[in-house]
């Protein structure tokens, strides 16, 4: 629930008075705002939104200040502006901030612009109907993959990679497909620089082994993940290719290991490939 910043100010004053440790620096002097200062403050505000995106239960101003490594007064002032404009919600009961509905609205517009909602979702639903399992569509966002659409399967066990989730490129099937079918120069850069995260005992952390894995993905045309990203889960993914044969997205089916063997999961590759070809023909191609 959102409240006005006056209410938030009263609560955060109590925090600053001793309920939580806060930055003890004196108030920042008021000065004329230069264009460069305004640009910097925009960057800091966006950074706070990114931090809040990693806190599904929200965070207090003091916690955000510490994580952002900003003075409490600066953090609090920025949160006030973001709350006023609907980008952040403030809950007085726990004195915690959350991402606001304005962020959701903008995200939906981005999704619609790229066709992820109107174009992709019916195809993802069809894949899930055919496989009986969760279907996930991802794109690359720097050194991560970003889940842009997902349809859960009818089973009670639910895959946790929801839209907006940033995940590893090296430990996931969608990530490996995006790396393997990236433009050659970009692929080589990723193979040389991509952090190889050790998320489970089965994660590939040796660079030569990862390069060999990516070559296997290119050879067979699809990627697999067998408990490398999350214990008890496996997935298979295929790339969505643009006219140059480079991946601009990837499509996956994910299952718990107790439900399907790796061979049974790989049997769904033709269904994914057919859907990927249809999506590639309909979606705007980013890469």
PDB file of C-alpha atoms in Angstrom:
ATOM      1  CA  UNK A   1       0.000   0.000   0.000  1.00  0.00           C
ATOM      2  CA  UNK A   2       1.341   3.489  -0.880  1.00  0.00           C
ATOM      3  CA  UNK A   3       1.148   6.399   1.502  1.00  0.00           C
ATOM      4  CA  UNK A   4       2.154   9.988   1.035  1.00  0.00           C
ATOM      5  CA  UNK A   5       5.705  11.008   1.788  1.00  0.00           C
ATOM      6  CA  UNK A   6       4.689  12.953   4.888  1.00  0.00           C
ATOM      7  CA  UNK A   7       3.707   9.703   6.592  1.00  0.00           C
ATOM      8  CA  UNK A   8       6.871   8.066   5.317  1.00  0.00           C
ATOM      9  CA  UNK A   9       8.932  10.944   6.667  1.00  0.00           C
ATOM     10  CA  UNK A  10       7.540  10.500  10.169  1.00  0.00           C
ATOM     11  CA  UNK A  11       8.320   6.814  10.173  1.00  0.00           C
ATOM     12  CA  UNK A  12      11.795   7.231   8.716  1.00  0.00           C
ATOM     13  CA  UNK A  13      12.583   9.932  11.276  1.00  0.00           C
ATOM     14  CA  UNK A  14      12.018   7.297  13.924  1.00  0.00           C
ATOM     15  CA  UNK A  15      14.370   4.999  12.056  1.00  0.00           C
ATOM     16  CA  UNK A  16      17.025   7.687  11.930  1.00  0.00           C
ATOM     17  CA  UNK A  17      16.522   8.365  15.634  1.00  0.00           C
ATOM     18  CA  UNK A  18      17.726   4.934  16.611  1.00  0.00           C
ATOM     19  CA  UNK A  19      15.449   2.171  15.380  1.00  0.00           C
ATOM     20  CA  UNK A  20      18.067   1.326  12.751  1.00  0.00           C
ATOM     21  CA  UNK A  21      21.663   2.477  12.234  1.00  0.00           C
ATOM     22  CA  UNK A  22      21.866   5.151   9.573  1.00  0.00           C
ATOM     23  CA  UNK A  23      24.604   7.201   7.984  1.00  0.00           C
ATOM     24  CA  UNK A  24      25.729   9.764  10.544  1.00  0.00           C
ATOM     25  CA  UNK A  25      27.011  12.291   8.023  1.00  0.00           C
ATOM     26  CA  UNK A  26      25.707  15.863   8.434  1.00  0.00           C
ATOM     27  CA  UNK A  27      22.960  17.021   6.081  1.00  0.00           C
ATOM     28  CA  UNK A  28      24.182  17.711   2.581  1.00  0.00           C
ATOM     29  CA  UNK A  29      24.527  21.458   1.877  1.00  0.00           C
ATOM     30  CA  UNK A  30      21.965  22.913  -0.465  1.00  0.00           C
ATOM     31  CA  UNK A  31      23.500  24.186  -3.660  1.00  0.00           C
ATOM     32  CA  UNK A  32      22.475  25.066  -7.161  1.00  0.00           C
ATOM     33  CA  UNK A  33      21.847  21.886  -9.110  1.00  0.00           C
ATOM     34  CA  UNK A  34      24.036  21.596 -12.187  1.00  0.00           C
ATOM     35  CA  UNK A  35      23.006  19.525 -15.246  1.00  0.00           C
ATOM     36  CA  UNK A  36      25.728  16.968 -14.460  1.00  0.00           C
ATOM     37  CA  UNK A  37      24.414  16.704 -10.883  1.00  0.00           C
ATOM     38  CA  UNK A  38      20.903  16.046 -12.170  1.00  0.00           C
ATOM     39  CA  UNK A  39      22.180  13.320 -14.489  1.00  0.00           C
ATOM     40  CA  UNK A  40      24.077  11.731 -11.619  1.00  0.00           C
ATOM     41  CA  UNK A  41      20.993  11.794  -9.407  1.00  0.00           C
ATOM     42  CA  UNK A  42      18.970  10.103 -12.138  1.00  0.00           C
ATOM     43  CA  UNK A  43      21.570   7.333 -12.230  1.00  0.00           C
ATOM     44  CA  UNK A  44      21.436   6.984  -8.451  1.00  0.00           C
ATOM     45  CA  UNK A  45      17.631   6.817  -8.489  1.00  0.00           C
ATOM     46  CA  UNK A  46      17.699   4.126 -11.160  1.00  0.00           C
ATOM     47  CA  UNK A  47      20.257   2.251  -9.075  1.00  0.00           C
ATOM     48  CA  UNK A  48      17.848   2.271  -6.128  1.00  0.00           C
ATOM     49  CA  UNK A  49      15.127   0.784  -8.331  1.00  0.00           C
ATOM     50  CA  UNK A  50      17.495  -2.007  -9.382  1.00  0.00           C
ATOM     51  CA  UNK A  51      18.314  -2.737  -5.729  1.00  0.00           C
ATOM     52  CA  UNK A  52      14.615  -2.831  -4.825  1.00  0.00           C
ATOM     53  CA  UNK A  53      14.059  -5.259  -7.682  1.00  0.00           C
ATOM     54  CA  UNK A  54      16.320  -7.699  -5.815  1.00  0.00           C
ATOM     55  CA  UNK A  55      14.248  -7.357  -2.614  1.00  0.00           C
ATOM     56  CA  UNK A  56      10.869  -9.103  -3.111  1.00  0.00           C
ATOM     57  CA  UNK A  57       9.952  -8.398   0.551  1.00  0.00           C
ATOM     58  CA  UNK A  58      11.055  -4.794   0.329  1.00  0.00           C
ATOM     59  CA  UNK A  59      13.731  -2.944   2.273  1.00  0.00           C
ATOM     60  CA  UNK A  60      13.998   0.001   4.631  1.00  0.00           C
ATOM     61  CA  UNK A  61      15.638   3.273   3.650  1.00  0.00           C
ATOM     62  CA  UNK A  62      18.563   2.488   5.926  1.00  0.00           C
ATOM     63  CA  UNK A  63      19.066  -0.925   4.300  1.00  0.00           C
ATOM     64  CA  UNK A  64      18.873   0.560   0.819  1.00  0.00           C
ATOM     65  CA  UNK A  65      21.291   3.315   1.823  1.00  0.00           C
ATOM     66  CA  UNK A  66      23.851   0.756   2.976  1.00  0.00           C
ATOM     67  CA  UNK A  67      23.492  -1.422  -0.116  1.00  0.00           C
ATOM     68  CA  UNK A  68      23.681   1.551  -2.475  1.00  0.00           C
ATOM     69  CA  UNK A  69      26.613   3.049  -0.520  1.00  0.00           C
ATOM     70  CA  UNK A  70      24.871   6.410  -0.505  1.00  0.00           C
ATOM     71  CA  UNK A  71      24.300   8.849   2.368  1.00  0.00           C
ATOM     72  CA  UNK A  72      21.011   8.184   4.138  1.00  0.00           C
ATOM     73  CA  UNK A  73      19.779  11.719   3.387  1.00  0.00           C
ATOM     74  CA  UNK A  74      20.387  11.245  -0.355  1.00  0.00           C
ATOM     75  CA  UNK A  75      18.744   7.822  -0.384  1.00  0.00           C
ATOM     76  CA  UNK A  76      15.736   9.050   1.553  1.00  0.00           C
ATOM     77  CA  UNK A  77      15.255  12.075  -0.702  1.00  0.00           C
ATOM     78  CA  UNK A  78      15.422   9.915  -3.838  1.00  0.00           C
ATOM     79  CA  UNK A  79      12.989   7.374  -2.371  1.00  0.00           C
ATOM     80  CA  UNK A  80      10.621  10.237  -1.609  1.00  0.00           C
ATOM     81  CA  UNK A  81      10.651  11.380  -5.227  1.00  0.00           C
ATOM     82  CA  UNK A  82      10.216   7.825  -6.534  1.00  0.00           C
ATOM     83  CA  UNK A  83       7.333   7.220  -4.111  1.00  0.00           C
ATOM     84  CA  UNK A  84       5.594  10.436  -5.117  1.00  0.00           C
ATOM     85  CA  UNK A  85       5.713   9.433  -8.794  1.00  0.00           C
ATOM     86  CA  UNK A  86       4.522   5.869  -8.229  1.00  0.00           C
ATOM     87  CA  UNK A  87       7.779   4.082  -9.045  1.00  0.00           C
ATOM     88  CA  UNK A  88       8.107   2.967  -5.407  1.00  0.00           C
ATOM     89  CA  UNK A  89       5.531   2.022  -2.774  1.00  0.00           C
ATOM     90  CA  UNK A  90       6.028   2.649   0.954  1.00  0.00           C
ATOM     91  CA  UNK A  91       4.511   0.346   3.589  1.00  0.00           C
ATOM     92  CA  UNK A  92       4.342   2.114   6.976  1.00  0.00           C
ATOM     93  CA  UNK A  93       3.761  -1.062   9.001  1.00  0.00           C
ATOM     94  CA  UNK A  94       7.258  -2.340   8.335  1.00  0.00           C
ATOM     95  CA  UNK A  95       8.757   0.948   7.137  1.00  0.00           C
ATOM     96  CA  UNK A  96       9.736  -0.812   3.921  1.00  0.00           C
ATOM     97  CA  UNK A  97       9.891   0.251   0.307  1.00  0.00           C
ATOM     98  CA  UNK A  98       8.844  -1.884  -2.678  1.00  0.00           C
ATOM     99  CA  UNK A  99       8.793  -1.383  -6.426  1.00  0.00           C
ATOM    100  CA  UNK A 100       5.570   0.387  -7.399  1.00  0.00           C
ATOM    101  CA  UNK A 101       2.923  -0.231 -10.014  1.00  0.00           C
ATOM    102  CA  UNK A 102       4.449   2.389 -12.302  1.00  0.00           C
ATOM    103  CA  UNK A 103       7.390   0.010 -12.843  1.00  0.00           C
ATOM    104  CA  UNK A 104       4.949  -2.780 -13.695  1.00  0.00           C
ATOM    105  CA  UNK A 105       3.159  -0.534 -16.192  1.00  0.00           C
ATOM    106  CA  UNK A 106       6.395   0.379 -17.935  1.00  0.00           C
ATOM    107  CA  UNK A 107       7.472  -3.246 -17.981  1.00  0.00           C
ATOM    108  CA  UNK A 108       4.207  -4.237 -19.620  1.00  0.00           C
ATOM    109  CA  UNK A 109       4.724  -1.580 -22.288  1.00  0.00           C
ATOM    110  CA  UNK A 110       8.201  -2.920 -23.015  1.00  0.00           C
ATOM    111  CA  UNK A 111       6.787  -6.438 -23.168  1.00  0.00           C
ATOM    112  CA  UNK A 112       4.063  -5.376 -25.574  1.00  0.00           C
ATOM    113  CA  UNK A 113       6.538  -3.393 -27.700  1.00  0.00           C
ATOM    114  CA  UNK A 114       8.694  -6.488 -28.182  1.00  0.00           C
ATOM    115  CA  UNK A 115       5.688  -8.736 -28.744  1.00  0.00           C
ATOM    116  CA  UNK A 116       6.348 -10.820 -25.630  1.00  0.00           C
ATOM    117  CA  UNK A 117       2.782 -10.480 -24.365  1.00  0.00           C
ATOM    118  CA  UNK A 118       0.470 -10.420 -27.360  1.00  0.00           C
ATOM    119  CA  UNK A 119       2.571 -12.456 -29.797  1.00  0.00           C
ATOM    120  CA  UNK A 120       4.623 -14.805 -27.650  1.00  0.00           C
ATOM    121  CA  UNK A 121       2.199 -15.902 -24.939  1.00  0.00           C
ATOM    122  CA  UNK A 122      -0.223 -17.891 -27.148  1.00  0.00           C
ATOM    123  CA  UNK A 123       2.720 -19.816 -28.589  1.00  0.00           C
ATOM    124  CA  UNK A 124       4.177 -20.481 -25.141  1.00  0.00           C
ATOM    125  CA  UNK A 125       0.787 -21.722 -23.948  1.00  0.00           C
ATOM    126  CA  UNK A 126       0.600 -24.077 -26.909  1.00  0.00           C
ATOM    127  CA  UNK A 127       4.050 -25.491 -26.097  1.00  0.00           C
ATOM    128  CA  UNK A 128       3.026 -26.047 -22.484  1.00  0.00           C
ATOM    129  CA  UNK A 129      -0.153 -27.815 -23.630  1.00  0.00           C
ATOM    130  CA  UNK A 130       1.980 -30.131 -25.781  1.00  0.00           C
ATOM    131  CA  UNK A 131       4.692 -30.833 -23.209  1.00  0.00           C
ATOM    132  CA  UNK A 132       2.709 -30.584 -19.987  1.00  0.00           C
ATOM    133  CA  UNK A 133       5.607 -28.578 -18.528  1.00  0.00           C
ATOM    134  CA  UNK A 134       6.680 -24.973 -17.972  1.00  0.00           C
ATOM    135  CA  UNK A 135       7.781 -22.948 -21.002  1.00  0.00           C
ATOM    136  CA  UNK A 136      10.195 -20.020 -20.628  1.00  0.00           C
ATOM    137  CA  UNK A 137      11.252 -17.296 -23.077  1.00  0.00           C
ATOM    138  CA  UNK A 138      14.467 -15.384 -22.326  1.00  0.00           C
ATOM    139  CA  UNK A 139      16.700 -12.743 -23.897  1.00  0.00           C
ATOM    140  CA  UNK A 140      20.262 -11.768 -23.081  1.00  0.00           C
ATOM    141  CA  UNK A 141      20.802  -8.765 -20.820  1.00  0.00           C
ATOM    142  CA  UNK A 142      24.545  -8.149 -20.644  1.00  0.00           C
ATOM    143  CA  UNK A 143      26.146 -11.035 -18.761  1.00  0.00           C
ATOM    144  CA  UNK A 144      22.783 -12.512 -17.700  1.00  0.00           C
ATOM    145  CA  UNK A 145      19.643 -13.875 -19.263  1.00  0.00           C
ATOM    146  CA  UNK A 146      16.363 -12.090 -18.614  1.00  0.00           C
ATOM    147  CA  UNK A 147      13.115 -14.042 -18.411  1.00  0.00           C
ATOM    148  CA  UNK A 148      10.534 -12.122 -20.433  1.00  0.00           C
ATOM    149  CA  UNK A 149       7.628 -14.595 -20.566  1.00  0.00           C
ATOM    150  CA  UNK A 150       6.701 -17.834 -18.843  1.00  0.00           C
ATOM    151  CA  UNK A 151       3.786 -20.253 -18.803  1.00  0.00           C
ATOM    152  CA  UNK A 152       3.608 -22.668 -15.884  1.00  0.00           C
ATOM    153  CA  UNK A 153       2.704 -26.282 -16.488  1.00  0.00           C
ATOM    154  CA  UNK A 154      -0.431 -27.901 -15.087  1.00  0.00           C
ATOM    155  CA  UNK A 155       1.605 -29.814 -12.496  1.00  0.00           C
ATOM    156  CA  UNK A 156       1.707 -28.615  -8.896  1.00  0.00           C
ATOM    157  CA  UNK A 157       5.500 -28.224  -8.922  1.00  0.00           C
ATOM    158  CA  UNK A 158       6.184 -24.676 -10.127  1.00  0.00           C
ATOM    159  CA  UNK A 159       9.269 -23.324 -11.904  1.00  0.00           C
ATOM    160  CA  UNK A 160      10.558 -20.200 -10.126  1.00  0.00           C
ATOM    161  CA  UNK A 161      12.036 -18.262 -13.077  1.00  0.00           C
ATOM    162  CA  UNK A 162       9.348 -15.596 -13.339  1.00  0.00           C
ATOM    163  CA  UNK A 163       9.315 -12.705 -15.854  1.00  0.00           C
ATOM    164  CA  UNK A 164      11.887 -10.125 -14.826  1.00  0.00           C
ATOM    165  CA  UNK A 165      14.236 -12.736 -13.372  1.00  0.00           C
ATOM    166  CA  UNK A 166      17.932 -12.267 -14.192  1.00  0.00           C
ATOM    167  CA  UNK A 167      19.828 -15.541 -14.320  1.00  0.00           C
ATOM    168  CA  UNK A 168      23.200 -16.997 -15.155  1.00  0.00           C
ATOM    169  CA  UNK A 169      24.233 -17.486 -18.773  1.00  0.00           C
ATOM    170  CA  UNK A 170      26.651 -20.290 -17.929  1.00  0.00           C
ATOM    171  CA  UNK A 171      24.456 -22.514 -15.739  1.00  0.00           C
ATOM    172  CA  UNK A 172      21.113 -22.397 -17.566  1.00  0.00           C
ATOM    173  CA  UNK A 173      19.851 -23.951 -20.785  1.00  0.00           C
ATOM    174  CA  UNK A 174      18.458 -20.631 -22.043  1.00  0.00           C
ATOM    175  CA  UNK A 175      21.755 -18.934 -21.225  1.00  0.00           C
ATOM    176  CA  UNK A 176      23.887 -21.506 -22.993  1.00  0.00           C
ATOM    177  CA  UNK A 177      21.705 -21.259 -26.108  1.00  0.00           C
ATOM    178  CA  UNK A 178      22.096 -17.466 -26.113  1.00  0.00           C
ATOM    179  CA  UNK A 179      25.882 -17.733 -25.787  1.00  0.00           C
ATOM    180  CA  UNK A 180      26.277 -20.539 -28.330  1.00  0.00           C
ATOM    181  CA  UNK A 181      24.365 -18.739 -31.060  1.00  0.00           C
ATOM    182  CA  UNK A 182      25.580 -15.204 -30.394  1.00  0.00           C
ATOM    183  CA  UNK A 183      27.430 -13.353 -33.158  1.00  0.00           C
ATOM    184  CA  UNK A 184      30.930 -14.846 -33.426  1.00  0.00           C
ATOM    185  CA  UNK A 185      32.871 -11.935 -31.958  1.00  0.00           C
ATOM    186  CA  UNK A 186      30.413 -11.564 -29.091  1.00  0.00           C
ATOM    187  CA  UNK A 187      30.450 -15.314 -28.479  1.00  0.00           C
ATOM    188  CA  UNK A 188      34.237 -15.299 -28.198  1.00  0.00           C
ATOM    189  CA  UNK A 189      34.090 -12.380 -25.785  1.00  0.00           C
ATOM    190  CA  UNK A 190      31.568 -14.191 -23.606  1.00  0.00           C
ATOM    191  CA  UNK A 191      33.588 -17.403 -23.666  1.00  0.00           C
ATOM    192  CA  UNK A 192      36.626 -15.438 -22.483  1.00  0.00           C
ATOM    193  CA  UNK A 193      34.998 -13.100 -19.944  1.00  0.00           C
ATOM    194  CA  UNK A 194      31.700 -14.575 -18.757  1.00  0.00           C
ATOM    195  CA  UNK A 195      31.715 -15.280 -14.994  1.00  0.00           C
ATOM    196  CA  UNK A 196      31.313 -19.042 -14.516  1.00  0.00           C
ATOM    197  CA  UNK A 197      29.126 -19.182 -11.431  1.00  0.00           C
ATOM    198  CA  UNK A 198      29.318 -22.127  -9.018  1.00  0.00           C
ATOM    199  CA  UNK A 199      25.634 -22.430  -8.123  1.00  0.00           C
ATOM    200  CA  UNK A 200      25.515 -26.223  -7.608  1.00  0.00           C
ATOM    201  CA  UNK A 201      28.107 -29.023  -7.557  1.00  0.00           C
ATOM    202  CA  UNK A 202      27.263 -29.644 -11.231  1.00  0.00           C
ATOM    203  CA  UNK A 203      27.873 -26.078 -12.451  1.00  0.00           C
ATOM    204  CA  UNK A 204      30.594 -25.810 -15.090  1.00  0.00           C
ATOM    205  CA  UNK A 205      33.312 -23.553 -13.665  1.00  0.00           C
ATOM    206  CA  UNK A 206      36.275 -24.534 -15.873  1.00  0.00           C
ATOM    207  CA  UNK A 207      36.580 -22.230 -18.884  1.00  0.00           C
ATOM    208  CA  UNK A 208      37.837 -24.922 -21.271  1.00  0.00           C
ATOM    209  CA  UNK A 209      34.990 -27.220 -20.211  1.00  0.00           C
ATOM    210  CA  UNK A 210      32.477 -24.423 -20.754  1.00  0.00           C
ATOM    211  CA  UNK A 211      33.866 -23.727 -24.215  1.00  0.00           C
ATOM    212  CA  UNK A 212      33.490 -27.432 -25.046  1.00  0.00           C
ATOM    213  CA  UNK A 213      29.910 -27.344 -23.745  1.00  0.00           C
ATOM    214  CA  UNK A 214      29.066 -24.376 -25.974  1.00  0.00           C
ATOM    215  CA  UNK A 215      30.547 -26.159 -28.989  1.00  0.00           C
ATOM    216  CA  UNK A 216      28.300 -29.152 -28.202  1.00  0.00           C
ATOM    217  CA  UNK A 217      25.287 -26.821 -28.073  1.00  0.00           C
ATOM    218  CA  UNK A 218      26.166 -25.378 -31.478  1.00  0.00           C
ATOM    219  CA  UNK A 219      26.658 -28.842 -32.942  1.00  0.00           C
ATOM    220  CA  UNK A 220      23.347 -30.326 -31.791  1.00  0.00           C
ATOM    221  CA  UNK A 221      21.300 -27.105 -32.007  1.00  0.00           C
ATOM    222  CA  UNK A 222      19.950 -27.055 -28.453  1.00  0.00           C
ATOM    223  CA  UNK A 223      21.226 -26.648 -24.879  1.00  0.00           C
ATOM    224  CA  UNK A 224      20.542 -28.654 -21.738  1.00  0.00           C
ATOM    225  CA  UNK A 225      20.822 -27.904 -18.043  1.00  0.00           C
ATOM    226  CA  UNK A 226      21.000 -30.862 -15.679  1.00  0.00           C
ATOM    227  CA  UNK A 227      20.962 -29.539 -12.079  1.00  0.00           C
ATOM    228  CA  UNK A 228      23.688 -26.994 -12.907  1.00  0.00           C
ATOM    229  CA  UNK A 229      21.620 -23.962 -11.963  1.00  0.00           C
ATOM    230  CA  UNK A 230      19.324 -25.405  -9.301  1.00  0.00           C
ATOM    231  CA  UNK A 231      19.418 -28.786  -7.618  1.00  0.00           C
ATOM    232  CA  UNK A 232      16.461 -30.944  -8.635  1.00  0.00           C
ATOM    233  CA  UNK A 233      15.756 -29.107 -11.902  1.00  0.00           C
ATOM    234  CA  UNK A 234      16.691 -29.725 -15.532  1.00  0.00           C
ATOM    235  CA  UNK A 235      15.816 -27.895 -18.747  1.00  0.00           C
ATOM    236  CA  UNK A 236      16.292 -27.924 -22.506  1.00  0.00           C
ATOM    237  CA  UNK A 237      16.409 -24.765 -24.653  1.00  0.00           C
ATOM    238  CA  UNK A 238      16.602 -23.797 -28.320  1.00  0.00           C
ATOM    239  CA  UNK A 239      17.625 -20.430 -29.813  1.00  0.00           C
ATOM    240  CA  UNK A 240      15.401 -17.992 -31.684  1.00  0.00           C
ATOM    241  CA  UNK A 241      17.552 -17.026 -34.661  1.00  0.00           C
ATOM    242  CA  UNK A 242      17.503 -13.840 -36.712  1.00  0.00           C
ATOM    243  CA  UNK A 243      18.216 -13.643 -40.436  1.00  0.00           C
ATOM    244  CA  UNK A 244      21.965 -13.845 -39.806  1.00  0.00           C
ATOM    245  CA  UNK A 245      21.634 -17.020 -37.738  1.00  0.00           C
ATOM    246  CA  UNK A 246      22.300 -15.283 -34.414  1.00  0.00           C
ATOM    247  CA  UNK A 247      20.191 -15.792 -31.299  1.00  0.00           C
ATOM    248  CA  UNK A 248      18.059 -12.866 -30.131  1.00  0.00           C
ATOM    249  CA  UNK A 249      16.142 -14.997 -27.609  1.00  0.00           C
ATOM    250  CA  UNK A 250      15.857 -18.589 -26.403  1.00  0.00           C
ATOM    251  CA  UNK A 251      12.946 -20.861 -25.548  1.00  0.00           C
ATOM    252  CA  UNK A 252      13.046 -23.578 -22.892  1.00  0.00           C
ATOM    253  CA  UNK A 253      11.086 -26.341 -21.232  1.00  0.00           C
ATOM    254  CA  UNK A 254      11.960 -26.848 -17.563  1.00  0.00           C
ATOM    255  CA  UNK A 255      11.048 -29.784 -15.310  1.00  0.00           C
ATOM    256  CA  UNK A 256      11.920 -31.252 -11.923  1.00  0.00           C
ATOM    257  CA  UNK A 257      14.312 -34.195 -12.235  1.00  0.00           C
ATOM    258  CA  UNK A 258      11.857 -36.650 -10.661  1.00  0.00           C
ATOM    259  CA  UNK A 259       9.369 -36.103 -13.483  1.00  0.00           C
ATOM    260  CA  UNK A 260      11.434 -36.535 -16.646  1.00  0.00           C
ATOM    261  CA  UNK A 261      14.816 -38.042 -17.446  1.00  0.00           C
ATOM    262  CA  UNK A 262      17.194 -36.009 -19.600  1.00  0.00           C
ATOM    263  CA  UNK A 263      16.383 -38.222 -22.592  1.00  0.00           C
ATOM    264  CA  UNK A 264      12.634 -37.756 -22.073  1.00  0.00           C
ATOM    265  CA  UNK A 265      13.143 -34.004 -21.793  1.00  0.00           C
ATOM    266  CA  UNK A 266      15.194 -33.883 -24.997  1.00  0.00           C
ATOM    267  CA  UNK A 267      12.278 -35.536 -26.793  1.00  0.00           C
ATOM    268  CA  UNK A 268      10.514 -32.151 -26.516  1.00  0.00           C
ATOM    269  CA  UNK A 269      13.172 -30.418 -28.662  1.00  0.00           C
ATOM    270  CA  UNK A 270      11.160 -30.683 -31.928  1.00  0.00           C
ATOM    271  CA  UNK A 271       8.187 -28.961 -30.258  1.00  0.00           C
ATOM    272  CA  UNK A 272      10.474 -26.182 -29.035  1.00  0.00           C
ATOM    273  CA  UNK A 273      12.165 -25.818 -32.414  1.00  0.00           C
ATOM    274  CA  UNK A 274       8.830 -25.437 -34.207  1.00  0.00           C
ATOM    275  CA  UNK A 275       7.688 -22.807 -31.702  1.00  0.00           C
ATOM    276  CA  UNK A 276      11.055 -20.999 -31.875  1.00  0.00           C
ATOM    277  CA  UNK A 277      10.827 -20.737 -35.657  1.00  0.00           C
ATOM    278  CA  UNK A 278       7.315 -19.283 -35.374  1.00  0.00           C
ATOM    279  CA  UNK A 279       8.389 -16.813 -32.704  1.00  0.00           C
ATOM    280  CA  UNK A 280      11.458 -15.768 -34.706  1.00  0.00           C
ATOM    281  CA  UNK A 281       9.202 -14.943 -37.663  1.00  0.00           C
ATOM    282  CA  UNK A 282       6.803 -12.870 -35.540  1.00  0.00           C
ATOM    283  CA  UNK A 283       8.892 -11.117 -32.867  1.00  0.00           C
ATOM    284  CA  UNK A 284      11.062  -8.013 -33.371  1.00  0.00           C
ATOM    285  CA  UNK A 285      14.640  -9.251 -33.602  1.00  0.00           C
ATOM    286  CA  UNK A 286      16.946  -7.487 -31.168  1.00  0.00           C
ATOM    287  CA  UNK A 287      20.256  -9.042 -32.215  1.00  0.00           C
TER     288      UNK A 287
END
